[in-house]
C-alpha angles and dihedrals in degrees: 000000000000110000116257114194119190124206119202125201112181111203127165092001095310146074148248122193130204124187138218120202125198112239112165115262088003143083114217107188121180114220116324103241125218119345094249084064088073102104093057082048096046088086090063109040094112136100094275096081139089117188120197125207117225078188151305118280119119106257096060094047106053094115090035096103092033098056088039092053092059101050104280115130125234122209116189142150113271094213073078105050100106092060085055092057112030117053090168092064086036097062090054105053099047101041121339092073084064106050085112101048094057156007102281105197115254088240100050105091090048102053087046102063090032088050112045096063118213139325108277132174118215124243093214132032117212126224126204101267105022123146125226128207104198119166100302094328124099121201133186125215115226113186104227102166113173110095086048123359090244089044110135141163131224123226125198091188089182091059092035087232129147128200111203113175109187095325094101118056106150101199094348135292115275106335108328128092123258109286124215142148106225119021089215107058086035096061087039085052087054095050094057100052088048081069096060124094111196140149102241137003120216116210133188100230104028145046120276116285124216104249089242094076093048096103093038093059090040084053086053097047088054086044092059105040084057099057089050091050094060093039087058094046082045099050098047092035089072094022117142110167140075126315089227093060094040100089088046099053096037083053094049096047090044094050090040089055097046087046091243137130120251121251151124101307091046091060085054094043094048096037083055096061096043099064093080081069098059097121084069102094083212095060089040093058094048089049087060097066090052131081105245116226 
């Protein structure tokens, strides 16, 4: 069995992991992690190593720049580039829209910046299908957006491993509801991984899953998606109150329901699902205190 080496970064109260698999006169390494993760990294910032995205959001990028820098090659989506290159935007996005929707921690703004490490371009953009040739390791590249437009998995169908990233999410990570940018691509995504029959599955924010329980978490994750769907066409169907409060209190009802805290990735989960609502003045003037994707 190929080597498998997790690396751990704890940030906020929670976690992000990032992997390094053995490949024979290569270093694969999957994301980076945060960027106080460096020191554990520094053996490998050479040009053995290949590092492949799951996708772009700050806290799996934070070595991205620094092994690059030292010869080390990043492969990514380019449908996230934009996360990769512009922090600013990125902040926003992810967190700063939605200062006034919930309590953002105190901490947040600055582990982010510290965290993420800095812009970097890939030097290789990754398509749905492609084939790597890495050391002795193939690995296939299967398109899962959902939780970001770019994100992808990697499949080392010899050793009957997945790499996840942050595509699958079951009921949510912690204590926070599954977050995702657009419902649609998010439940296809899900399909598709239902079809897969591996050994072990390799997430970003939990521990390793028996493959067996691949199609069962992927059910749950489309579970899920659909219930907050109806509670958001319930909620704005009978919704009389301000535009600016709407996001906070449809927030609020949809994690209540779901038994979850409020927070950042809940605003993306539940905008996302608004937008099919766009014809209701009252959804298309929320939408215009908020940064579009």
């Amino acid at each position: 069995m190929r080597e498998i080496v997790e690396y751990r970064c704890p940030y906020l109260g929670i976690y992000v992991n990032s992997y390094r698999v053995a490949a024979e006169g290569k270093t694969l390494l999957l994301d980076s992690g945060l960027a106080c993760g460096r020191e554990r990294l520094a053996p490998f910032a050479n040009a053995d190593t290949v590092l492949l995205s799951t996708h772009g959001h700050w806290d799996h990028i934070g070595n991205h720049r620094f092994l690059q820098s030292h010869g080390a090659k990043v492969y990514a989506s380019a449908a996230d580039a934009r996360y990769f290159s512009h922090f600013g935007w990125h902040w926003d996005i992810q967190f700063g829209q939605f200062a006034k929707d919930y309590a953002l921690p105190p901490a947040r703004k600055e582990t982010f910046f510290r965290e993420a490490g800095e812009p970097v371009k890939p030097d290789e953009y990754l398509a749905d299908g492609d084939i790597l040739k890495i050391g002795n390791c193939t690995v296939e590249v299967l398109a899962t957006p959902g939780h970001s437009d770019g994100s992808v998995c990697f499949l080392l169908a010899d050793e009957g491993v997945l790499f996840t990233g942050d595509t699958l999410m079951g009921d949510g990570f912690f204590s926070g509801i599954p977050q995702y940018t657009n419902p649609i691509a998010y439940k296809s995504s899900m399909e598709k991984l239902m079809g897969l029959k591996v050994k072990t599955v390799y997430c970003d924010h939990n521990d390793p899953i028996p493959g067996e329980h691949l199609a069962r978490k992927a059910q749950n994750g489309i579970a899920c998606a659909e219930r907050i769907e109806k509670t958001v066409d319930a909620f704005v169907a009978g919704y009389r109150g301000k535009p600016e409060a709407l996001l906070q209190e449809l927030v609020q009802r949809v994690c209540a329901l779901e038994g979850k805290k409020a927070g950042g990735g809940a605003c993306i989960t539940v905008l996302a699902h608004l937008r099919k609502h766009m014809d209701q003045p009252v959804v298309k003037t929320c939408f215009l205190t908020h940064t579009p994707l």
